[in-house]
PDB file of C-alpha atoms in Angstrom:
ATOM      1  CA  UNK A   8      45.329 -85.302 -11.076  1.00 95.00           C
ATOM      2  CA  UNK A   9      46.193 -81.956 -10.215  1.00 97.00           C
ATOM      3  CA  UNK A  10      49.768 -80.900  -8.811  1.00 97.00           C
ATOM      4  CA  UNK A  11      51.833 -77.713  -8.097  1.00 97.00           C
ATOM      5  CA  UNK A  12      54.922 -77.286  -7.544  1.00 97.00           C
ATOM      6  CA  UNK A  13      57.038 -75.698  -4.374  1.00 95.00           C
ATOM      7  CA  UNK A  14      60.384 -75.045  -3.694  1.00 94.00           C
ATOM      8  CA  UNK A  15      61.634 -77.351  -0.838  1.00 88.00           C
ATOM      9  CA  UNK A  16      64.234 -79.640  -0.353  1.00 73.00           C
ATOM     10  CA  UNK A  17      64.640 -83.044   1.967  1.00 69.00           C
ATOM     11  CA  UNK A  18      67.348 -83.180   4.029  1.00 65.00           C
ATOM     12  CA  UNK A  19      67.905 -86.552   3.211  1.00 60.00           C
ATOM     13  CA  UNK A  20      65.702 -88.288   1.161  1.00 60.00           C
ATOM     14  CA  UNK A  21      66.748 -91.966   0.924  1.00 57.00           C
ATOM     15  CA  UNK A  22      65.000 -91.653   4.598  1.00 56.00           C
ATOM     16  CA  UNK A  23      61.786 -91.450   5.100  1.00 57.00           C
ATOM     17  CA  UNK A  24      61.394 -89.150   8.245  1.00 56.00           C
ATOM     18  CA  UNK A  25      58.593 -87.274   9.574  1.00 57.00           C
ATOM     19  CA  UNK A  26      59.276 -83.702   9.525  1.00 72.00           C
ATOM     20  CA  UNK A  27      56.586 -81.322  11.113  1.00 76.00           C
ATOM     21  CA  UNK A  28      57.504 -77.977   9.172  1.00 84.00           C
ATOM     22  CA  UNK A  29      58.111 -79.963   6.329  1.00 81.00           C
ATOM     23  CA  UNK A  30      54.863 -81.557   6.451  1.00 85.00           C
ATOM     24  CA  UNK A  31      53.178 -78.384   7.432  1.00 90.00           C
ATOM     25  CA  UNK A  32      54.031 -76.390   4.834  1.00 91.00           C
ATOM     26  CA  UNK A  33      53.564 -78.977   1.651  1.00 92.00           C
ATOM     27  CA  UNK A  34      49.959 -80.155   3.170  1.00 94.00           C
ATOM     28  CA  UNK A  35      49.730 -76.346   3.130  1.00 95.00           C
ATOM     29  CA  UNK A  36      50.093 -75.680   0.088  1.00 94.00           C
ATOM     30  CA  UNK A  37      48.022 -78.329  -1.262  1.00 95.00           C
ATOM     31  CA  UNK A  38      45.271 -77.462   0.602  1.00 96.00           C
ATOM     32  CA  UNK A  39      45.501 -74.250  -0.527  1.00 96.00           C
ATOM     33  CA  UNK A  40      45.933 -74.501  -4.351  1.00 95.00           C
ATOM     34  CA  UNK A  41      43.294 -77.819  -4.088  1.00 96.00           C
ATOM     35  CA  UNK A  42      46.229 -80.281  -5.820  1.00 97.00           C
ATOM     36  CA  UNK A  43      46.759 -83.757  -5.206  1.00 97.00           C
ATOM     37  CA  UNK A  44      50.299 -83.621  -4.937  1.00 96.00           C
ATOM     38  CA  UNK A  45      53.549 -81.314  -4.363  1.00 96.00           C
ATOM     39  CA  UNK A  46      56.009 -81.677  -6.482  1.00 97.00           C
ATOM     40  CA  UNK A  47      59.383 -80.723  -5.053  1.00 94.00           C
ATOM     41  CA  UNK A  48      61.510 -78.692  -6.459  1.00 95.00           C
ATOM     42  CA  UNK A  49      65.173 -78.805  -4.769  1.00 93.00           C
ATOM     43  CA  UNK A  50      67.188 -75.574  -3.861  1.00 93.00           C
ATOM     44  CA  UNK A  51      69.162 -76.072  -7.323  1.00 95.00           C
ATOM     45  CA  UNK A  52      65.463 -75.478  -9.523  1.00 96.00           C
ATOM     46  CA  UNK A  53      65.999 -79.738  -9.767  1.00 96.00           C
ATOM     47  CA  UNK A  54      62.967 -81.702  -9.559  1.00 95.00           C
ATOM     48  CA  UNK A  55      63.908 -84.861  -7.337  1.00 91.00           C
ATOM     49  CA  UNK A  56      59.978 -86.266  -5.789  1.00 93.00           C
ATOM     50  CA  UNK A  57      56.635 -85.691  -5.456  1.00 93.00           C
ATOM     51  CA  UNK A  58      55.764 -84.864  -1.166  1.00 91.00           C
ATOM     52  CA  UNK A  59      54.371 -88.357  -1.055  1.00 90.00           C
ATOM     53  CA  UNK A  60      55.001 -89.998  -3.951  1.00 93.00           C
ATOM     54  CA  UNK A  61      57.726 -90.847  -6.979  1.00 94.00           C
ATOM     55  CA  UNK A  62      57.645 -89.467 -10.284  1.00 97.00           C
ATOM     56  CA  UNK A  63      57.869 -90.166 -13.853  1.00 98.00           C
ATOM     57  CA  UNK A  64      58.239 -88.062 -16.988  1.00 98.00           C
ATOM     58  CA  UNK A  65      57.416 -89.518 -20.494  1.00 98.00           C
ATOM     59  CA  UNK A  66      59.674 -88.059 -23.235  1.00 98.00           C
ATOM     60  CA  UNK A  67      58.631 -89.912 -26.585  1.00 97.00           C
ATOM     61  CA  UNK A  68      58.937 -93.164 -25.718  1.00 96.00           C
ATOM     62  CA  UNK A  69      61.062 -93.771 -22.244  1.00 96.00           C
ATOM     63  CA  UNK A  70      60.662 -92.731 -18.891  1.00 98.00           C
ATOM     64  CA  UNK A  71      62.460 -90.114 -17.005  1.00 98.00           C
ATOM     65  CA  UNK A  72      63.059 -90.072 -13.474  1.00 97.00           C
ATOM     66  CA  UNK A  73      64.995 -88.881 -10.676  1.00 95.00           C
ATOM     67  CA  UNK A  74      68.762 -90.591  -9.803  1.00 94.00           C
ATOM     68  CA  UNK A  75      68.566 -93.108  -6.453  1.00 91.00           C
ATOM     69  CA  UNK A  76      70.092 -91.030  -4.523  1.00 88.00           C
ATOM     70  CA  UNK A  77      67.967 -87.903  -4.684  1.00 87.00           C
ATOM     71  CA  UNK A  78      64.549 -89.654  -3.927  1.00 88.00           C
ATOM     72  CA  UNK A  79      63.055 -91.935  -1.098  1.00 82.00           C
ATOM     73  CA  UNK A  80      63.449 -95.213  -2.854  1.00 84.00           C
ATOM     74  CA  UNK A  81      59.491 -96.323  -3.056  1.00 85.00           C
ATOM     75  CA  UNK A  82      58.218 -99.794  -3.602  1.00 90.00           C
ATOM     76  CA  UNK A  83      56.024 -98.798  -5.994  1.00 93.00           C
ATOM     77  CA  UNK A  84      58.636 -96.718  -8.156  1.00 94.00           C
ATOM     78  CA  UNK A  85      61.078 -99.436  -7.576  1.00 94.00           C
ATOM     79  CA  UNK A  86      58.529-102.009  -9.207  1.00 94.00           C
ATOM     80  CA  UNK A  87      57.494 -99.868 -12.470  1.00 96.00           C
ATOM     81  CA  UNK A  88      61.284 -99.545 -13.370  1.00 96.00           C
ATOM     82  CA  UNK A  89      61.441-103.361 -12.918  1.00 95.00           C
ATOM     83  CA  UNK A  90      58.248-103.582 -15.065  1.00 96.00           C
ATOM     84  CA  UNK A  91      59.684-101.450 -17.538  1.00 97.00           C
ATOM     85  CA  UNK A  92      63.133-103.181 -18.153  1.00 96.00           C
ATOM     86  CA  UNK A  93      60.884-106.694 -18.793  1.00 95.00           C
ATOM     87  CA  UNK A  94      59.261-104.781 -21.404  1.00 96.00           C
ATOM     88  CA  UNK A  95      61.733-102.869 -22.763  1.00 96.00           C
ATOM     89  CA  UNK A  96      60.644 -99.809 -21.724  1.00 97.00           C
ATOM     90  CA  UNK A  97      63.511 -97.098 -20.984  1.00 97.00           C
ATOM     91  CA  UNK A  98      63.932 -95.686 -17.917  1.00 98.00           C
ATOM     92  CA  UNK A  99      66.587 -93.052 -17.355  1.00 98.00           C
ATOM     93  CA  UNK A 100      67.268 -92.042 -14.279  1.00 97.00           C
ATOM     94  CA  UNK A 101      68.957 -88.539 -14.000  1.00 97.00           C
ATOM     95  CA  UNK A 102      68.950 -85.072 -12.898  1.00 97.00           C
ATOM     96  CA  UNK A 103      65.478 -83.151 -13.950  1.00 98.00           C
ATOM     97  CA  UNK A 104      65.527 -79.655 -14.064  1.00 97.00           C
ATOM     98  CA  UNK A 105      62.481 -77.517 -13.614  1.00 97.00           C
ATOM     99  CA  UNK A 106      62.878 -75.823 -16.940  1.00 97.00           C
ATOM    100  CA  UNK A 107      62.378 -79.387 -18.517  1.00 97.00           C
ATOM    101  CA  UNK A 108      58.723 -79.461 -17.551  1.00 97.00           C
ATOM    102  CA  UNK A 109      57.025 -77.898 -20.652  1.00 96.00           C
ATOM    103  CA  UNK A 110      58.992 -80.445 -22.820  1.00 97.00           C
ATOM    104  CA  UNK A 111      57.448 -83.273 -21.411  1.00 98.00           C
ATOM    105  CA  UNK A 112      54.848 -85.638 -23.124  1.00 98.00           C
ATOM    106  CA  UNK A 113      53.218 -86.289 -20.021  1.00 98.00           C
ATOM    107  CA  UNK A 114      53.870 -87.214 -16.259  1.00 98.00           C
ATOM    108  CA  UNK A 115      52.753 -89.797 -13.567  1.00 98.00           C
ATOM    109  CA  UNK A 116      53.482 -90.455  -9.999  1.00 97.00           C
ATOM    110  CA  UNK A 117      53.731 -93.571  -8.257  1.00 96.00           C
ATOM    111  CA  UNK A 118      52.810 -94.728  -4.150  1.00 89.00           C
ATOM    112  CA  UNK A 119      51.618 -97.799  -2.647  1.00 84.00           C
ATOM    113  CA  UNK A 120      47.926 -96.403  -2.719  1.00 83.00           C
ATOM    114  CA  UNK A 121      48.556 -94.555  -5.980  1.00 86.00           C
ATOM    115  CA  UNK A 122      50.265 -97.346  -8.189  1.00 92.00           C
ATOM    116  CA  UNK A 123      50.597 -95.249 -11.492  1.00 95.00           C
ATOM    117  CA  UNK A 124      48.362 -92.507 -11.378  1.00 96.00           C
ATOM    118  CA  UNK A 125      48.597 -90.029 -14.074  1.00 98.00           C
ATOM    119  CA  UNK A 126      49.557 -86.035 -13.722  1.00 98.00           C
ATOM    120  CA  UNK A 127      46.753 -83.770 -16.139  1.00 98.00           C
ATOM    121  CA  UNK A 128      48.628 -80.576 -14.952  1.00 98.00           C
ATOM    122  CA  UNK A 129      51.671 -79.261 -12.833  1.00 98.00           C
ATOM    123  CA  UNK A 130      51.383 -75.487 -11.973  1.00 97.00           C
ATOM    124  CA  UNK A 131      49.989 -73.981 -15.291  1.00 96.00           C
ATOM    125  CA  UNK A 132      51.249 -76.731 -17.796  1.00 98.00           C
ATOM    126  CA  UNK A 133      48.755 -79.085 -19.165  1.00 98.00           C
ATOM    127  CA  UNK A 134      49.456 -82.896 -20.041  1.00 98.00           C
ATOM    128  CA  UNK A 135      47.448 -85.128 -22.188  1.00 97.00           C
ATOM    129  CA  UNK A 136      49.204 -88.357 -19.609  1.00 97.00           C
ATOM    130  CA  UNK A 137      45.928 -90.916 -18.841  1.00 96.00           C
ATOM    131  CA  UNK A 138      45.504 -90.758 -22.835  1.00 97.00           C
ATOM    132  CA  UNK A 139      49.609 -91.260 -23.342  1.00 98.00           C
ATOM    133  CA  UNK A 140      50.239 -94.986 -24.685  1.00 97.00           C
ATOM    134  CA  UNK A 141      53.390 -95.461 -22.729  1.00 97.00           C
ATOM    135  CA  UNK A 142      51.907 -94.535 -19.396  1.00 97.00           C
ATOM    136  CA  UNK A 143      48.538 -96.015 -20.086  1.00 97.00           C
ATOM    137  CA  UNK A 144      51.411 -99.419 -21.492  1.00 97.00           C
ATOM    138  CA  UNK A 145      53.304 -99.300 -18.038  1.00 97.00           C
ATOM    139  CA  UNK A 146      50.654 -99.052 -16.135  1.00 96.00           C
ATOM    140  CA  UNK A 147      48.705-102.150 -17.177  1.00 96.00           C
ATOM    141  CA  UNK A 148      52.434-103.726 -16.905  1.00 96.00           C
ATOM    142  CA  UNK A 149      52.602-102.258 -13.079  1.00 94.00           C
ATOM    143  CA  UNK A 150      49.012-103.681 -12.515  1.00 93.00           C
ATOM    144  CA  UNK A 151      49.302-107.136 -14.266  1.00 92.00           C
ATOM    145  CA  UNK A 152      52.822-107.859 -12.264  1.00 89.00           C
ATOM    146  CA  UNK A 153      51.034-106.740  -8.922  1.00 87.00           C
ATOM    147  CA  UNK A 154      47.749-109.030  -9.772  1.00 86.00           C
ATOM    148  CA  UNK A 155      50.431-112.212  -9.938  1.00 78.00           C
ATOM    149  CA  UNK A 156      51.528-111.785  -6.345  1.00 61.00           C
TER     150      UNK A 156
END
């Protein structure tokens, strides 16, 4: 998929609360720049969520990902990282700052109608992520642990 990024913040984003101008703008922008996704980019250049979704950054072979507190706590995003310690995957969860992007191996958000859907490009920078093993590895995880319930 296809996402940009935009400068906005939550103003609380443990809760999930409909915000018109909020709204507005991201949907906005996306129709706009014809992305999937935002990805939002906080007042301090930190990257905390997608508008919609969680996501995940691949750096060799763990995932990065926002801290608790900075995101709205998904089902989905909760269920990969739960995947992901069975398997021993890493997960870190910390601060991600918008300079990181480039360094990246690849990228991936998560939703209930998105499971783990793979990021080709955010903005300008290009990912190889539905060819990356560990994304392609969690995601067959995600989907296998879904399929048993």
């Amino acid at each position: 998929i296809h996402t940009i990024t935009i400068k906005i913040q939550r103003t609380n984003p443990n809760i999930k609360a409909y915000t018109k101008d909020f709204k507005d703008t991201v949907e906005k922008v996306i129709d706009e720049t014809k992305s999937f996704e935002a990805i939002l980019i906080n007042d301090d250049n930190t990257i905390s969520e997608g508008s919609k979704s969680n996501v995940f950054f691949v750096k060799g072979e763990r995932l990065i990902t926002s801290l608790d507190d900075e995101v709205l706590l998904g089902v989905t995003r909760n269920k990969v990282i739960e995947v992901c310690k069975k398997n021993d995957i890493e997960v870190e969860r910390r601060v991600i700052e918008f300079k990181e992007l480039n360094s990246f191996d690849g990228a991936f958000i998560t939703g209930t109608s998105n499971d783990v859907l793979p990021i080709k490009t955010i903005d300008d920078i290009t990912y190889n992520s539905a060819e990356n093993q560990v994304i392609m590895k969690v995601s067959k995880l995600y989907l296998k642990e879904v399929m048993k319930n």
